[in-house]
């Protein structure tokens, strides 16, 4: 059904697209499935935070003290929640321009989601070893930043496939905007690679960079600061 | 698709809103994602209830007795289920008036969901220490009421951002109704702060207040008791 | 959006329903949220099945043997999956006739979902103690059948509220059909109460009854066997 | 709502289908519920990967070494993620042709989902015993391949029921295409049976076959390579 209405877009009708032939318009279902994976991965993060057990209360241990000592778990929760939240928002924003799908897109999206759904694991490892030895901190940080880097890489590959030759994009999208988005993808991936490399040197700096990357998202996209330029095309994009 | 129909609202067309510029109409997707997080957080609550092990059956222990002894887990389950259920219903009711979104809304909503998805953890701590020492009960209660207070605060911030200057609201909403909703938000937050402060004094009273806040929701909103007044505007709001 | 189209039904327009006044048309969102809870509860069932550990391989223990010994877990999984699946299908079928919602419906639905989301817990207890002592089997069975009974009771209360005075029903529904559905609800609840009572006597018979109740669902409803009678109203119901 | 638009298909109107009589058009809801189960099952896979504990650091054990030693868990995660992802895509593709539902379809779909939601368990067993004794490897592999085989069988049964006499299919679908799909289902099931039988001989070969079956999905369907043939029917199928 969702596909149906998507499929009523002008350009789809013009091209005589057939829902049954590899390049149909059912991105709505892909988005819904992806949203489910995002929502579950982000909510599963809390499971990794264990209830502390106050064993030796006689030795002065208190529930409050035990809860405070678990601060790495809360930090990991907050950072990963932000990361997944921002990745979701970006995925969501980009799929607004993707109006058709094929098997390759489905496959790349599955690999991308495989990374997203994996994030709770490196988060748990990070929380467990944030106060470990230097070697343990480095290992946990490299695993964590590496997972996010891999997520960014697969997301970029997905975009490059979709945007190459405007393969699966809404035909009405401004080519300059597509190029601008592609640049942003490559720039973003560069910073995730940087965070990965920094994790070998300093876990703290790597995490600060990763949090910064997430917070940058609050700022509107450069291309979004000049809405008037494209306002005449708003009708088309809205009926997408 | 969901965005499309939202985007067909009159005021959106008039303002020439562009889905690509920061203030678009895709609140449907935000709601769907939020609903996913709500549904998962509320259903994960049951995971924290462990299957009791009847170890010393020879000493008179029975499965029935062990199950009964776990009553704090059931209480925690019921209270948190009600809380999340009511927060969901409120989120849902408020988003009906929000017809546009931007990066700040996405960010505030993410912080809000971060609190909601966290609730299973303080619930588990509460269930574990409801029969603990006075200090443990206080700590668990403060953590629990504090998490709900933080959830309410982020929800109120989200609303204040959205409603300030009617920034992202449906333009056809009655300003008096917006003011009434804002008052309700602030009043609700006040009571959650009160429940938080009471948790330092008495866990029981704090929990009773929290359950009461949830049950109040069954009552219709004051503004909902006079439907006739606004019935002439019903067409507009329905086509939103 | 979903609400919008629901709200475009003729009877809604005639009655001048206002989405903001307690009895609006947003049952789509309630269904979506409920579906999320159903999907998560049904999928969480698998978490309760633990990976067996072959500790004393020297004593002839094999992975195959350990897996076979876990048969109560598989049985619990299958029975509860069927139960939740059938409850979902019924919930889904009934909500097709509910075109408006209010706070009481939201609240009753939350209590109903509270029971549904709880099912993984009695399932785990049942699996753990299916081969326990007679007392343990009885306790586990009573807890299990009792949870399902409570689910049925809240579902029936929800229906009675919705159908009483045709309060929130699609106005075009045949009154005779509503009465027939109400009878089915009461009959179904009676059988769940019976399964609960039987659990005190024989866990096996109680479980057989519960599985039977689920399997009966495969049969079409009596009212569905004479589609021709209502075919002239099909247009109205389809545009709901 | 979803049902509504589905129900607006021409053939439904012609046949005077009534949403209340067993063969209605609400496949959208079934898909949404199934998608939820898929999304949760695929995301739960990560829960089975435990955080390693570096106990005997004095003996040279490192977090890195412990993480590397867990490779079977990562392998299991990747393989099962691919499997569930591909099953989802196939389920999604096939349901585009199913425009009506009845109780039998609901039941078969529930049995199918029961297998899908079970996959995290054999995955965990496989990961745990991938480096076990030959007998353990065989048992784990047979359980794993057997679960996937059962999933394929139920999926095929569902399709045979739906496609038999074009019972619940979109009436406009080319009969030749339906036959082609049925052949693909039977061929696919044959390979899953083969993977199951191979698991008794060699776990490695069985897993390679299963991964290969998933990767084949990247290739477009044979029937999708000649879109021109059916382009004149595109309008009908899009309005489904």
Short mmCIF file of C-alpha atoms in Angstrom, two decimals, chain B:
data_model
loop_
_atom_site.label_atom_id
_atom_site.label_comp_id
_atom_site.label_asym_id
_atom_site.label_seq_id
_atom_site.Cartn_x
_atom_site.Cartn_y
_atom_site.Cartn_z
CA UNK B 1 4.16 8.65 1.74
CA UNK B 2 3.17 9.49 5.27
CA UNK B 3 5.18 12.69 4.89
CA UNK B 4 3.42 13.39 1.63
CA UNK B 5 -0.05 13.51 3.05
CA UNK B 6 1.11 15.52 6.05
CA UNK B 7 2.69 17.87 3.57
CA UNK B 8 -0.60 18.43 1.82
CA UNK B 9 -1.91 20.51 4.70
CA UNK B 10 -3.01 23.95 3.57
CA UNK B 11 -0.58 25.99 5.62
CA UNK B 12 2.35 23.91 4.40
CA UNK B 13 1.40 24.53 0.80
CA UNK B 14 0.93 28.21 1.47
CA UNK B 15 4.28 28.61 3.13
CA UNK B 16 5.95 26.74 0.29
CA UNK B 17 7.63 24.38 2.73
CA UNK B 18 10.33 22.24 1.21
CA UNK B 19 10.75 18.75 2.67
CA UNK B 20 14.47 19.21 2.18
CA UNK B 21 14.88 22.28 4.32
CA UNK B 22 15.05 21.61 8.01
CA UNK B 23 11.39 22.38 8.68
CA UNK B 24 9.61 19.70 6.76
CA UNK B 25 6.50 17.71 7.49
CA UNK B 26 7.85 14.30 8.25
CA UNK B 27 6.63 14.05 11.80
CA UNK B 28 4.97 10.75 10.83
CA UNK B 29 8.35 9.05 10.65
CA UNK B 30 9.48 10.55 13.97
CA UNK B 31 6.30 9.27 15.57
CA UNK B 32 6.76 5.81 14.07
CA UNK B 33 10.34 5.61 15.30
CA UNK B 34 9.33 6.89 18.74
CA UNK B 35 6.48 4.38 18.87
CA UNK B 36 8.98 1.63 18.19
CA UNK B 37 11.17 2.75 21.08
CA UNK B 38 8.11 3.02 23.36
CA UNK B 39 6.83 -0.43 22.39
CA UNK B 40 10.23 -2.03 22.93
CA UNK B 41 10.98 -0.27 26.21
CA UNK B 42 7.56 -1.21 27.60
CA UNK B 43 7.92 -4.84 26.52
CA UNK B 44 11.52 -5.19 27.74
CA UNK B 45 10.25 -4.57 31.29
CA UNK B 46 9.30 -8.24 31.57
CA UNK B 47 12.88 -9.34 30.92
CA UNK B 48 13.91 -7.95 34.29
CA UNK B 49 11.62 -10.43 36.07
CA UNK B 50 13.76 -13.49 36.63
CA UNK B 51 12.47 -17.06 36.87
CA UNK B 52 12.79 -18.02 40.55
CA UNK B 53 14.88 -21.04 41.42
CA UNK B 54 13.58 -23.27 44.15
CA UNK B 55 16.89 -24.35 45.61
CA UNK B 56 16.15 -25.54 49.10
CA UNK B 57 12.87 -27.35 48.58
CA UNK B 58 13.78 -29.48 51.54
CA UNK B 59 13.56 -26.42 53.76
CA UNK B 60 9.95 -25.82 52.85
CA UNK B 61 10.58 -23.47 49.93
CA UNK B 62 8.00 -23.77 47.19
CA UNK B 63 7.70 -22.28 43.72
CA UNK B 64 4.56 -20.53 44.88
CA UNK B 65 6.38 -18.97 47.81
CA UNK B 66 9.29 -17.91 45.62
CA UNK B 67 6.95 -16.36 43.09
CA UNK B 68 5.12 -14.45 45.82
CA UNK B 69 8.40 -13.18 47.23
CA UNK B 70 9.13 -11.61 43.88
CA UNK B 71 6.21 -9.18 44.32
CA UNK B 72 8.45 -6.11 44.00
CA UNK B 73 9.26 -7.20 40.45
CA UNK B 74 5.58 -7.39 39.54
CA UNK B 75 4.91 -4.04 41.19
CA UNK B 76 7.79 -2.47 39.29
CA UNK B 77 6.50 -4.02 36.08
CA UNK B 78 2.97 -2.66 36.57
CA UNK B 79 4.06 0.85 37.61
CA UNK B 80 6.59 1.25 34.81
CA UNK B 81 4.21 -0.22 32.23
CA UNK B 82 1.61 2.37 33.26
CA UNK B 83 4.19 5.17 33.19
CA UNK B 84 5.52 4.32 29.74
CA UNK B 85 1.98 3.69 28.46
CA UNK B 86 0.85 7.11 29.62
CA UNK B 87 3.99 8.84 28.32
CA UNK B 88 3.36 7.16 24.97
CA UNK B 89 -0.25 8.34 24.90
CA UNK B 90 0.82 11.89 25.76
CA UNK B 91 3.59 11.89 23.18
CA UNK B 92 1.11 10.61 20.65
CA UNK B 93 -1.50 13.24 21.57
CA UNK B 94 0.97 16.10 21.41
CA UNK B 95 2.51 15.06 18.10
CA UNK B 96 -0.90 15.32 16.49
CA UNK B 97 -0.43 19.09 16.72
CA UNK B 98 3.14 19.05 15.45
CA UNK B 99 3.10 19.15 11.68
CA UNK B 100 6.69 20.06 10.92
CA UNK B 101 10.08 18.96 12.19
CA UNK B 102 13.60 20.25 12.25
CA UNK B 103 16.97 19.11 13.55
CA UNK B 104 16.42 20.58 17.00
CA UNK B 105 13.12 18.71 17.39
CA UNK B 106 14.82 15.50 16.27
CA UNK B 107 17.56 16.08 18.82
CA UNK B 108 15.22 16.91 21.69
CA UNK B 109 13.08 13.92 20.81
CA UNK B 110 16.19 11.72 20.88
CA UNK B 111 17.11 12.97 24.37
CA UNK B 112 13.52 12.35 25.45
CA UNK B 113 13.56 8.81 24.05
CA UNK B 114 16.93 8.25 25.73
CA UNK B 115 15.13 8.72 29.05
CA UNK B 116 12.17 6.55 28.07
CA UNK B 117 14.37 3.68 26.90
CA UNK B 118 16.35 3.95 30.16
CA UNK B 119 13.28 3.30 32.36
CA UNK B 120 13.71 -0.52 32.45
CA UNK B 121 17.01 -0.04 34.33
CA UNK B 122 15.76 2.03 37.31
CA UNK B 123 12.71 -0.26 37.33
CA UNK B 124 14.98 -3.28 37.81
CA UNK B 125 16.95 -1.47 40.52
CA UNK B 126 13.71 -0.49 42.26
CA UNK B 127 12.38 -4.07 42.14
CA UNK B 128 15.66 -5.42 43.48
CA UNK B 129 15.94 -3.01 46.42
CA UNK B 130 12.30 -2.31 47.30
CA UNK B 131 12.77 -4.52 50.35
CA UNK B 132 16.35 -3.43 51.02
CA UNK B 133 17.69 -1.16 53.75
CA UNK B 134 16.28 2.34 54.12
CA UNK B 135 19.29 3.78 52.33
CA UNK B 136 18.89 1.34 49.45
CA UNK B 137 15.16 2.06 49.17
CA UNK B 138 15.85 5.77 49.07
CA UNK B 139 18.58 5.40 46.45
CA UNK B 140 16.41 3.16 44.27
CA UNK B 141 13.42 5.48 44.63
CA UNK B 142 15.41 8.61 43.84
CA UNK B 143 16.89 6.94 40.76
CA UNK B 144 13.44 5.83 39.63
CA UNK B 145 11.58 9.09 40.27
CA UNK B 146 14.58 11.00 38.93
CA UNK B 147 14.48 9.15 35.62
CA UNK B 148 10.77 9.88 35.24
CA UNK B 149 11.38 13.52 36.21
CA UNK B 150 14.10 13.83 33.59
CA UNK B 151 11.76 12.27 31.02
CA UNK B 152 9.09 14.83 31.88
CA UNK B 153 11.61 17.69 31.69
CA UNK B 154 12.86 16.71 28.24
CA UNK B 155 9.28 16.24 27.07
CA UNK B 156 8.42 19.74 28.32
CA UNK B 157 11.53 21.23 26.68
CA UNK B 158 10.48 19.58 23.43
CA UNK B 159 7.03 21.07 23.74
CA UNK B 160 8.30 24.54 24.65
CA UNK B 161 10.57 24.47 21.60
CA UNK B 162 7.80 23.30 19.33
CA UNK B 163 5.14 25.63 20.70
CA UNK B 164 7.35 28.71 21.14
CA UNK B 165 6.27 31.15 18.41
CA UNK B 166 4.08 28.22 17.25
CA UNK B 167 7.35 27.16 15.61
CA UNK B 168 6.43 23.67 14.42
CA UNK B 169 2.75 23.54 15.32
CA UNK B 170 -0.21 23.08 13.07
CA UNK B 171 -1.04 26.72 12.29
CA UNK B 172 -4.75 26.10 12.75
CA UNK B 173 -4.46 25.15 16.42
CA UNK B 174 -6.23 27.50 18.77
CA UNK B 175 -3.60 29.64 20.62
CA UNK B 176 -5.63 29.33 23.82
CA UNK B 177 -5.40 25.56 23.54
CA UNK B 178 -1.65 25.76 23.05
CA UNK B 179 -1.31 27.88 26.17
CA UNK B 180 -3.51 25.40 28.07
CA UNK B 181 -1.30 22.52 26.94
CA UNK B 182 1.85 24.39 27.93
CA UNK B 183 0.36 24.96 31.39
CA UNK B 184 -0.42 21.25 31.65
CA UNK B 185 3.15 20.37 30.69
CA UNK B 186 4.57 22.68 33.35
CA UNK B 187 2.11 21.44 35.97
CA UNK B 188 2.91 17.81 35.12
CA UNK B 189 6.64 18.45 35.34
CA UNK B 190 6.13 20.13 38.70
CA UNK B 191 4.48 16.97 40.04
CA UNK B 192 7.29 14.77 38.70
CA UNK B 193 9.81 17.05 40.44
CA UNK B 194 7.70 16.71 43.58
CA UNK B 195 7.73 12.90 43.27
CA UNK B 196 11.50 13.08 42.88
CA UNK B 197 11.90 15.19 46.02
CA UNK B 198 9.45 13.00 47.95
CA UNK B 199 11.57 9.95 47.08
CA UNK B 200 14.23 11.29 49.44
CA UNK B 201 11.66 11.25 52.25
CA UNK B 202 9.40 8.29 51.51
CA UNK B 203 9.62 5.85 48.65
CA UNK B 204 6.03 4.75 49.19
CA UNK B 205 4.54 8.24 48.97
CA UNK B 206 6.64 8.99 45.90
CA UNK B 207 5.42 5.85 44.14
CA UNK B 208 1.80 6.56 45.08
CA UNK B 209 2.14 10.03 43.55
CA UNK B 210 3.69 8.55 40.39
CA UNK B 211 0.90 5.99 40.03
CA UNK B 212 -1.64 8.73 40.69
CA UNK B 213 -0.13 10.88 37.94
CA UNK B 214 -0.56 7.97 35.55
CA UNK B 215 -4.12 7.24 36.60
CA UNK B 216 -5.16 10.90 36.24
CA UNK B 217 -4.61 10.35 32.56
CA UNK B 218 -7.79 8.26 32.38
CA UNK B 219 -9.73 11.43 32.97
CA UNK B 220 -10.33 13.36 29.78
CA UNK B 221 -8.44 16.62 29.39
CA UNK B 222 -10.38 19.68 30.56
CA UNK B 223 -10.18 21.03 27.04
CA UNK B 224 -11.77 17.83 25.82
CA UNK B 225 -14.90 18.21 27.85
CA UNK B 226 -16.37 20.88 25.62
CA UNK B 227 -16.11 19.39 22.17
CA UNK B 228 -18.97 21.47 20.79
CA UNK B 229 -17.03 24.67 21.08
CA UNK B 230 -14.51 23.58 18.56
CA UNK B 231 -16.62 21.31 16.43
CA UNK B 232 -16.78 23.89 13.66
CA UNK B 233 -13.04 23.58 13.29
CA UNK B 234 -13.14 19.82 13.13
CA UNK B 235 -12.73 19.65 9.39
CA UNK B 236 -9.46 21.54 9.46
CA UNK B 237 -7.99 19.45 12.20
CA UNK B 238 -9.10 16.24 10.58
CA UNK B 239 -7.41 17.04 7.31
CA UNK B 240 -4.21 17.82 9.12
#
